[in-house]
XYZ file of C-alpha atoms in Angstrom:
673
model
C 147.560 77.651 63.019
C 147.826 80.721 65.183
C 146.139 84.093 64.407
C 147.110 86.932 66.777
C 146.006 90.580 66.791
C 148.651 93.188 67.974
C 146.313 94.323 70.812
C 143.142 93.127 72.214
C 140.400 94.982 70.716
C 137.715 96.368 73.431
C 134.346 97.159 72.233
C 131.620 99.131 73.981
C 129.382 99.250 70.744
C 126.177 100.994 70.637
C 123.823 98.000 69.818
C 125.093 96.512 73.013
C 125.007 99.413 75.706
C 122.814 102.126 74.188
C 119.871 103.182 76.637
C 116.258 102.478 75.790
C 113.723 104.843 76.343
C 110.152 103.211 77.238
C 107.155 105.590 76.572
C 104.344 104.138 78.607
C 101.776 105.953 76.486
C 102.572 103.132 73.823
C 101.292 100.427 75.943
C 97.705 99.163 76.543
C 96.112 101.552 78.749
C 93.409 100.286 81.038
C 91.540 103.040 83.282
C 94.433 105.634 82.600
C 95.074 108.147 79.889
C 97.671 110.046 78.274
C 98.189 113.364 80.100
C 99.489 116.544 78.314
C 98.624 119.000 80.795
C 101.650 118.221 83.028
C 104.448 120.172 81.511
C 107.910 118.837 80.525
C 106.716 115.327 79.689
C 108.798 113.240 77.220
C 107.178 111.688 74.402
C 103.569 112.398 73.667
C 102.644 112.616 77.417
C 102.531 111.065 80.593
C 100.155 108.366 81.607
C 97.943 108.722 84.378
C 96.299 108.777 86.925
C 97.168 105.785 88.589
C 94.923 105.933 91.555
C 93.044 102.805 91.782
C 93.423 98.969 91.804
C 91.739 98.685 88.407
C 94.122 100.891 86.495
C 97.000 99.520 84.910
C 99.306 99.862 81.580
C 100.678 96.714 79.578
C 104.004 97.453 78.083
C 105.941 95.076 75.788
C 109.704 96.048 74.753
C 112.435 94.348 73.076
C 116.302 94.334 73.768
C 119.332 93.264 71.634
C 120.582 90.939 74.217
C 119.548 89.055 77.314
C 121.474 90.473 80.113
C 121.365 92.779 83.282
C 119.899 96.270 82.764
C 119.507 99.207 85.069
C 115.929 100.600 85.218
C 115.175 104.261 86.042
C 111.554 105.708 86.402
C 110.622 109.122 85.480
C 107.367 110.003 87.443
C 105.000 112.672 88.811
C 103.384 112.418 91.896
C 101.266 114.767 94.273
C 101.991 112.802 97.359
C 104.241 109.792 98.481
C 102.799 106.730 96.632
C 103.816 103.476 95.794
C 103.903 101.680 92.392
C 103.792 97.871 91.411
C 105.619 96.947 88.713
C 105.279 93.319 87.175
C 108.389 92.724 85.032
C 108.240 89.468 83.031
C 105.427 88.460 85.562
C 107.668 89.041 88.671
C 106.031 91.738 91.031
C 108.181 94.521 92.571
C 107.008 97.373 94.875
C 108.437 100.769 94.815
C 107.791 104.016 96.784
C 107.513 107.292 94.747
C 108.449 110.056 96.786
C 106.802 113.474 96.341
C 109.956 115.637 97.606
C 113.399 114.595 96.180
C 116.580 116.594 96.827
C 118.285 117.986 94.141
C 121.464 116.654 92.979
C 122.401 113.364 91.046
C 121.324 109.998 91.963
C 122.768 106.939 90.078
C 124.051 109.374 87.385
C 120.511 110.839 86.773
C 119.940 114.559 87.473
C 117.228 115.256 89.974
C 115.166 118.122 89.693
C 113.837 120.038 92.827
C 110.229 119.827 91.700
C 109.791 123.469 91.074
C 111.018 123.473 87.414
C 109.533 120.392 85.998
C 107.550 118.568 88.649
C 109.005 115.336 87.416
C 111.365 113.038 89.500
C 113.572 110.125 88.304
C 113.774 107.074 90.697
C 116.724 104.365 90.292
C 114.577 101.087 90.499
C 117.691 98.589 90.367
C 119.374 96.055 88.215
C 117.069 93.630 86.403
C 117.777 90.221 84.362
C 116.111 90.933 81.105
C 115.365 88.944 77.958
C 115.107 89.959 74.341
C 111.517 90.059 74.447
C 110.032 91.563 77.692
C 106.718 92.400 79.285
C 106.187 95.100 81.868
C 102.952 95.954 83.695
C 102.647 99.280 85.586
C 99.939 99.054 88.382
C 98.750 101.172 91.448
C 99.460 100.074 95.056
C 98.893 103.468 96.992
C 98.594 107.233 96.454
C 98.063 108.973 93.083
C 100.929 109.188 90.411
C 101.622 109.503 86.737
C 104.393 107.640 84.745
C 106.374 109.519 81.738
C 109.181 107.221 80.847
C 111.106 104.173 81.962
C 114.924 104.492 81.136
C 116.707 101.098 80.605
C 120.280 100.729 80.045
C 122.781 97.735 79.963
C 124.881 97.067 83.070
C 128.294 97.248 81.169
C 131.123 94.961 82.133
C 134.263 96.103 83.466
C 136.370 94.834 80.442
C 134.977 93.552 77.171
C 137.243 91.550 74.663
C 136.321 90.600 71.116
C 137.128 86.802 70.977
C 138.671 87.096 67.437
C 141.047 89.910 68.914
C 142.761 87.313 70.936
C 145.080 84.395 70.290
C 143.501 81.764 68.371
C 145.132 78.180 68.457
C 144.589 75.015 66.720
C 141.573 74.937 64.162
C 139.948 78.399 65.535
C 139.188 80.836 63.046
C 137.176 84.018 62.372
C 133.751 83.454 61.042
C 131.051 85.967 60.109
C 128.072 84.269 58.405
C 125.871 84.013 61.487
C 124.344 87.617 61.903
C 124.060 89.118 65.244
C 127.660 89.149 66.498
C 129.345 92.320 67.847
C 132.668 93.577 66.242
C 134.414 91.874 62.915
C 132.883 88.501 63.793
C 133.082 85.625 66.180
C 135.503 82.616 66.630
C 134.547 79.171 65.242
C 136.463 75.901 64.586
C 136.326 74.359 68.096
C 136.774 70.982 66.822
C 139.396 69.366 69.188
C 140.078 69.558 72.889
C 143.362 71.903 72.379
C 141.408 74.463 70.205
C 141.364 77.639 72.155
C 140.994 81.211 72.447
C 143.087 83.436 74.871
C 142.691 87.147 76.023
C 145.022 88.696 78.589
C 143.399 90.714 81.166
C 145.399 93.301 83.291
C 143.692 93.363 86.741
C 144.439 96.423 88.753
C 141.548 95.497 91.521
C 142.205 92.635 94.149
C 138.435 91.446 94.234
C 135.894 89.083 92.830
C 134.940 89.109 89.011
C 132.452 87.264 86.632
C 133.823 86.058 83.558
C 130.860 86.246 80.721
C 130.804 84.488 77.539
C 128.599 85.849 74.532
C 128.066 82.769 72.331
C 125.802 81.002 69.928
C 125.216 77.038 70.085
C 123.137 76.455 67.089
C 123.271 72.711 67.041
C 122.956 71.361 70.854
C 124.128 72.074 74.213
C 127.963 72.729 74.540
C 130.277 72.142 77.348
C 133.682 74.434 77.371
C 136.648 74.748 79.948
C 137.333 78.466 81.029
C 140.884 78.791 82.392
C 141.710 81.914 84.383
C 145.285 81.762 85.644
C 145.237 78.654 87.681
C 141.660 78.387 88.069
C 139.852 75.940 85.716
C 136.030 76.035 85.402
C 133.852 73.629 83.046
C 130.777 75.459 81.776
C 127.804 74.405 80.133
C 126.406 76.417 77.248
C 122.811 75.829 76.252
C 121.714 75.593 72.673
C 120.658 78.821 71.389
C 117.740 78.570 68.754
C 116.330 81.502 66.553
C 112.566 82.943 67.161
C 112.797 82.363 71.126
C 112.715 84.917 73.824
C 116.164 84.686 74.419
C 117.478 85.008 70.764
C 120.316 83.064 68.718
C 123.254 84.701 70.985
C 123.064 84.197 74.700
C 125.478 85.043 77.462
C 126.766 82.557 80.182
C 128.555 83.305 83.355
C 131.500 81.857 85.323
C 130.734 83.499 88.755
C 132.915 84.712 91.512
C 136.377 84.373 90.670
C 138.727 85.964 93.216
C 141.535 87.758 91.073
C 144.497 89.623 92.850
C 146.257 92.481 91.020
C 148.160 91.316 88.016
C 148.113 89.634 84.495
C 145.727 86.917 83.718
C 145.346 84.748 80.416
C 141.721 84.011 80.144
C 141.300 80.665 77.715
C 138.527 79.178 76.358
C 139.064 75.539 75.304
C 138.205 71.692 75.787
C 134.855 72.678 73.657
C 132.674 69.753 72.920
C 130.100 70.661 70.286
C 129.495 73.501 67.711
C 130.462 77.005 69.579
C 130.531 80.266 68.063
C 132.270 82.658 70.543
C 131.548 86.317 70.123
C 132.728 88.185 73.164
C 134.760 87.356 76.629
C 133.515 89.946 79.154
C 134.952 90.462 82.636
C 132.667 91.983 85.142
C 133.535 93.792 88.221
C 130.841 92.082 91.108
C 131.149 95.283 93.272
C 127.874 96.018 95.250
C 126.994 99.548 95.812
C 126.396 102.184 96.494
C 123.396 100.851 98.191
C 120.056 102.529 97.714
C 118.193 101.414 100.923
C 114.640 102.206 101.297
C 112.896 103.578 104.591
C 111.763 101.318 107.147
C 108.701 99.306 106.177
C 106.719 100.558 109.169
C 105.306 104.001 108.269
C 104.342 104.497 111.931
C 107.466 103.308 113.502
C 108.472 105.120 116.734
C 111.245 107.629 116.474
C 113.721 105.690 118.326
C 113.037 102.658 116.137
C 113.408 104.943 113.007
C 116.756 106.151 114.371
C 118.083 102.696 115.174
C 117.082 101.867 111.324
C 118.787 104.882 109.956
C 122.063 103.914 112.052
C 121.992 100.516 110.240
C 121.378 102.408 106.761
C 124.297 104.876 107.622
C 126.816 102.262 108.258
C 125.834 99.583 105.956
C 128.465 98.882 103.392
C 131.194 100.698 105.546
C 131.160 99.256 109.075
C 129.717 96.324 110.674
C 128.074 96.235 114.288
C 129.323 93.609 116.608
C 126.872 91.523 118.119
C 126.713 88.501 120.540
C 123.829 85.952 121.582
C 123.224 85.417 125.387
C 123.892 87.941 128.320
C 126.581 85.595 129.893
C 128.660 85.113 126.717
C 128.416 88.841 126.080
C 129.526 89.535 129.522
C 132.474 87.077 129.209
C 133.674 89.153 126.103
C 133.244 92.465 128.186
C 135.356 91.016 131.235
C 137.982 89.009 129.486
C 138.353 90.531 126.253
C 137.698 94.410 126.851
C 135.372 95.726 124.176
C 131.675 95.789 124.437
C 129.294 94.229 121.690
C 127.005 96.638 120.456
C 124.123 94.093 120.133
C 122.843 91.754 122.575
C 121.063 88.833 120.857
C 118.076 87.239 123.047
C 115.575 84.606 122.324
C 111.597 84.311 122.967
C 111.752 80.653 123.246
C 110.624 80.161 126.774
C 107.691 82.419 125.755
C 105.938 80.008 123.690
C 102.889 79.160 125.671
C 103.243 75.285 125.149
C 106.228 75.435 127.547
C 104.060 75.839 130.449
C 102.627 72.352 129.799
C 106.244 70.947 130.596
C 107.033 73.147 133.808
C 108.743 75.963 131.681
C 107.596 79.428 131.705
C 108.542 82.833 130.376
C 111.447 85.139 130.876
C 111.130 88.475 131.719
C 112.417 91.231 129.377
C 114.607 93.224 131.893
C 117.996 92.169 130.305
C 116.844 93.612 127.100
C 115.610 96.908 129.001
C 118.503 97.148 130.869
C 120.892 96.742 127.801
C 119.068 99.383 125.911
C 119.155 101.826 128.771
C 122.909 101.592 128.858
C 122.920 102.516 125.092
C 123.144 99.074 123.379
C 121.051 97.691 120.875
C 118.536 94.702 121.379
C 118.020 91.613 118.883
C 115.411 88.826 119.422
C 114.799 85.777 117.737
C 111.902 83.493 118.271
C 112.582 79.680 118.427
C 109.169 78.916 118.408
C 108.204 75.956 120.426
C 105.345 74.194 118.660
C 101.812 75.175 119.708
C 100.804 71.499 120.334
C 102.053 68.030 119.198
C 105.371 67.799 120.855
C 106.745 64.343 121.072
C 108.707 65.033 124.340
C 110.845 61.883 124.264
C 114.763 61.318 125.372
C 115.685 61.788 121.771
C 113.358 64.644 121.070
C 112.639 66.642 124.651
C 110.303 69.360 124.571
C 112.606 71.949 124.737
C 113.749 71.256 121.247
C 110.280 71.423 120.045
C 111.192 74.179 117.575
C 112.537 71.377 115.253
C 110.447 69.409 112.820
C 111.705 66.211 114.303
C 110.184 66.917 117.565
C 106.547 67.583 116.742
C 103.934 66.525 114.295
C 102.292 69.747 114.310
C 101.021 70.746 110.770
C 101.745 74.316 110.285
C 99.904 74.289 106.666
C 96.640 73.096 108.268
C 96.843 75.352 111.070
C 97.144 78.750 108.783
C 93.747 78.020 107.623
C 91.490 80.342 109.960
C 88.739 77.626 110.100
C 91.250 75.028 111.547
C 91.235 74.665 115.332
C 94.999 75.058 115.480
C 94.837 78.466 113.961
C 93.744 79.903 117.319
C 96.991 78.504 118.973
C 98.885 80.226 116.171
C 97.271 83.415 117.244
C 97.681 82.538 120.961
C 101.369 82.022 120.533
C 101.864 85.265 118.549
C 99.891 87.259 121.286
C 102.087 85.872 124.078
C 105.248 87.339 122.261
C 103.250 90.591 121.551
C 102.999 90.640 125.378
C 106.842 90.925 125.825
C 107.303 93.124 122.943
C 104.534 95.366 124.413
C 106.807 95.594 127.587
C 109.780 96.492 125.351
C 107.522 99.021 123.442
C 106.495 100.769 126.796
C 109.966 101.067 127.739
C 110.915 102.682 124.458
C 112.936 99.670 123.265
C 113.454 99.003 119.727
C 114.132 95.496 118.574
C 115.621 93.621 115.763
C 113.191 91.062 115.445
C 113.606 87.726 113.652
C 110.409 85.643 114.359
C 111.251 82.540 112.365
C 114.546 81.686 110.951
C 116.133 79.654 108.013
C 112.967 78.205 106.514
C 114.934 77.256 103.452
C 116.721 74.762 105.814
C 113.674 72.483 106.272
C 114.932 72.005 109.918
C 112.367 73.688 111.796
C 108.503 72.703 112.059
C 107.434 75.922 110.306
C 109.803 75.272 107.433
C 108.362 71.833 106.943
C 106.101 72.432 104.147
C 108.014 74.705 101.719
C 108.432 78.357 100.997
C 104.740 79.433 100.641
C 103.654 78.149 104.052
C 106.767 79.765 105.611
C 105.966 83.173 104.041
C 102.348 83.080 104.865
C 103.266 82.240 108.717
C 105.660 85.146 108.710
C 103.228 87.630 107.183
C 100.626 86.494 109.839
C 103.209 87.414 112.626
C 104.010 90.907 110.958
C 100.597 91.674 110.440
C 99.306 90.556 113.774
C 102.059 92.592 115.842
C 101.370 95.692 113.374
C 97.781 95.888 112.861
C 96.077 94.089 116.081
C 98.761 94.910 118.698
C 99.815 98.193 116.916
C 103.451 97.673 118.062
C 105.877 100.216 116.257
C 109.012 99.132 117.871
C 110.006 96.400 115.509
C 112.519 96.196 112.784
C 111.571 92.826 110.853
C 114.807 90.529 109.955
C 114.266 87.664 107.543
C 117.043 85.339 106.961
C 115.653 82.522 104.641
C 117.798 82.137 101.611
C 116.394 82.329 98.047
C 113.933 84.018 95.813
C 111.085 81.374 96.552
C 111.338 82.201 100.170
C 111.458 86.000 100.133
C 108.238 87.239 101.647
C 108.368 90.551 99.986
C 109.771 94.223 100.507
C 106.918 95.354 102.358
C 107.517 92.971 105.396
C 111.241 92.924 105.574
C 113.713 95.529 106.688
C 116.761 93.474 107.146
C 117.666 90.276 105.081
C 120.080 88.177 107.170
C 122.466 85.284 106.422
C 122.724 82.415 108.905
C 126.010 80.828 108.574
C 124.982 78.495 111.358
C 122.581 77.061 108.813
C 124.377 77.283 105.461
C 128.067 76.687 106.731
C 129.503 78.871 104.149
C 132.137 81.549 104.493
C 130.150 84.693 105.089
C 132.920 87.023 103.473
C 131.830 85.523 100.178
C 130.797 87.863 97.719
C 128.593 85.546 96.131
C 126.361 85.414 99.113
C 126.345 89.147 99.636
C 125.596 89.741 95.979
C 122.902 87.117 95.432
C 120.953 88.694 98.402
C 121.677 92.059 97.453
C 120.404 91.409 94.003
C 117.301 89.789 95.379
C 116.249 92.922 97.065
C 117.452 95.205 94.203
C 120.137 96.417 96.704
C 117.190 98.056 98.619
C 117.388 96.270 101.898
C 120.070 96.133 104.667
C 122.020 93.080 104.706
C 123.402 91.331 107.990
C 124.572 88.192 109.448
C 122.023 87.208 111.773
C 123.704 84.183 113.208
C 127.186 82.694 112.788
C 129.403 80.107 114.675
C 132.136 82.603 114.980
C 133.316 86.078 114.160
C 135.394 86.445 111.030
C 137.959 88.567 109.295
C 136.139 91.764 108.184
C 139.323 93.121 106.313
C 138.827 90.292 104.032
C 135.038 90.818 103.699
C 135.817 94.520 102.759
C 138.236 93.524 100.146
C 135.314 91.676 98.495
C 132.738 94.331 99.134
C 130.790 92.472 101.626
C 130.434 94.840 104.701
C 127.441 93.603 106.474
C 125.657 95.975 108.822
C 125.830 93.776 111.849
C 126.819 90.323 112.721
C 125.524 88.195 115.385
C 127.919 85.666 116.781
C 126.244 82.559 118.491
C 129.495 80.677 119.592
C 130.670 80.649 123.184
C 133.634 82.698 123.716
C 136.644 80.966 125.899
C 140.379 81.646 126.745
C 141.052 79.436 123.487
C 139.194 82.328 121.493
C 140.559 85.229 123.200
C 143.157 86.001 120.896
C 140.740 85.497 117.890
C 138.135 87.870 119.660
C 140.694 90.792 120.369
C 141.769 90.795 116.766
C 138.032 90.989 115.672
C 136.804 93.778 117.959
C 140.008 95.968 117.179
C 139.467 96.043 113.417
C 138.560 99.548 112.616
C 135.305 98.756 110.693
C 133.878 96.950 113.712
C 131.823 99.007 115.763
C 131.381 98.317 119.630
C 128.847 99.792 121.877
C 130.874 102.821 122.818
C 131.102 103.739 119.346
C 127.506 104.016 118.410
C 126.388 105.072 121.815
C 124.944 108.375 120.273
C 122.537 106.716 117.675
C 119.470 107.698 119.474
C 120.318 111.270 118.787
C 121.319 110.560 115.095
C 125.210 110.810 115.846
C 127.607 109.234 113.330
C 129.891 106.288 114.696
C 132.822 107.311 116.311
C 135.549 105.457 114.419
C 138.998 105.480 116.092
C 142.547 104.198 115.212
C 143.564 101.268 116.716
C 146.265 101.703 119.412
C 147.730 99.594 122.029
C 146.943 100.071 125.687
C 148.041 98.555 128.930
C 145.028 98.497 130.671
C 141.373 99.549 129.842
C 138.133 100.104 132.073
C 134.961 99.095 130.785
C 131.874 99.833 132.670
C 129.420 96.595 132.299
C 126.505 98.065 134.481
C 125.964 101.117 136.968
C 127.884 99.118 139.743
C 130.310 96.725 138.147
C 133.898 97.666 137.052
C 136.054 95.113 135.290
C 139.793 95.666 134.477
C 141.548 94.160 131.699
C 144.679 93.811 129.685
C 144.592 93.520 125.936
C 144.732 96.069 122.892
C 141.401 97.657 122.629
C 140.516 100.801 120.536
C 141.323 104.112 121.851
C 138.988 105.339 124.498
C 137.753 101.798 125.283
C 135.605 102.745 128.373
C 132.146 102.254 127.279
C 130.145 105.296 127.752
C 126.994 103.482 128.862
C 124.572 105.401 130.755
C 123.270 104.314 134.291
C 120.741 101.205 134.442
C 117.295 102.552 134.173
C 114.263 101.085 136.167
C 112.081 99.290 133.303
C 108.276 99.948 133.285
C 106.703 96.550 133.191
C 103.436 95.799 131.582
C 101.551 93.111 133.457
C 101.942 89.704 131.944
C 99.053 88.129 129.856
C 97.830 84.470 130.451
C 100.393 83.197 128.087
C 103.407 84.986 129.752
C 103.730 83.550 133.337
C 107.130 83.919 134.741
C 108.430 80.618 136.497
C 112.183 81.304 137.130
C 113.440 78.137 138.404
C 112.909 76.064 135.417
C 113.318 79.074 132.974
C 116.835 79.822 134.326
C 117.790 75.926 134.172
C 116.711 75.464 130.615
C 118.401 78.849 129.569
C 121.795 77.699 131.048
C 122.154 74.950 128.500
C 119.950 76.200 125.542
C 122.569 78.105 123.754
C 124.860 74.800 123.318
C 121.858 72.748 122.657
C 120.464 74.897 120.056
C 123.508 75.155 118.121
C 123.845 71.353 118.111
C 120.472 70.751 117.122
C 120.747 73.292 114.201
C 124.041 71.597 113.015
C 122.468 68.270 113.351
């Protein structure tokens, strides 16, 4: 039997998409009161004042469906403050700004403060259940909360399943309540029973396919066909009187669809399935709502660099290259000048001295900054003690877990003797960072990387240990050494490994570790959702450059990209193509970032010869097809100011230079295993 409606029925029904206003005065108040003296409140009053750690508001609220929702907060504050929101027991920190410009942000009109004094802040997207709990707590400042607005993240297109083409035994049912529209589809009893809806796509990009369903008896498997793509999906059993209700939403993620017409078919069902809706969600990320730099005392130049990243994020990608010799190869053989120089503090780990190694000076970084470039430092931390130093695991691989028996979990106990070694090593790196600070060099600083991989000694004991070590580094550098030239970068993947909004400025993706296509919208979107789209995203390490045009078509424009591969004549054509993409920024296009200038984006033209200044005394002429005005506008080399080295930073140039020559290749081989 085939039933066919003349047209697919699209529903944006009120019970699915209507907004919910949460009045905080209806919650359980601890140490706070309902305030009616602030004019223009909603409900019966605002709740405040939140000005101490023992004050809170516990609120329970219910939604029709488990799904992803936007949250907006209406608040009043007399100073810049920080609120802690616990949503279903997960904590989130948000800054409440006293002065917000008038206009419209995320569709919400913003008052200028004179008319009402209240402001509305967009908090981001949250996965919520039917029954939810929210706790409002104080972190800093003083504020009152008037309302929380909840609205469904509406899919791009929403089809009523019974409005599609029903094949085989499929039929329309309406006895189980809670469905949307006239009913739902039931009768999936054979592999050929199916429902088909037609999606006319006008955007070439990634989409999620969502099914709203009921599986009352058991878990159900089904096959979802979209064009030639076939995905088997498991639909978990739904039961009444549980948090997620009797109707649930399940998602087939990240299907790339070019412009065209697509039949979406649900078939091959095993189990009792009631299918209510088929939804197609546009997975575009943005516009990005990036928070301020986490260090409120950051230097002006550090803030300028951070603001540059904020300004270009989602539009352009800064080019970066690890190791000065590789960067100079690109300048001399390819033509353009990468914007970011990537360096590593591996030889500044004090234990290196016990094996004849020693620290490298920061002259390269100071010189690059003086030319208008941007500096990035990683720290491949040689374990403080316990290196095996065998032919298989020599001392200079001491940042890997297979090269040491150092127990980082025990060492993080301040009563443990090895805790002093952790502090010693961090202080040694602080000596180098202080030299950079004195020379007014801001640093994209990635102290420990890829904890989720388990490849490194700091990653051998799971997420909590990694996060605690990272926070120790951040706090030691900020509070004890009072360094204000650091933009902190974290590139460990997954919510379990995320150390918190207050210690992360840039969330990175390490393609060397995860070996996945960095143009993937799935990677980009999962990282964006982890941070509620409040953090800058970057590719902190990759084996090669990639096609940014492809990335842009899927809304995955990273703020910067650090290439760790060694360029050669075999890759020259590839590199020319990469650097001449209009959305790739080179050094000459961001040379004015220290005064807040916008990037200079130029059309791609073919020139016969370009002259690029690589230092104050060296000029290289190359052939190729760089961008217009390919001459890098670099300032003369400056004379760095050097801070006397501490005991942990003695310079032993001979061994250091020898190790550095092979280190780049060695590190890649070790990382890739």
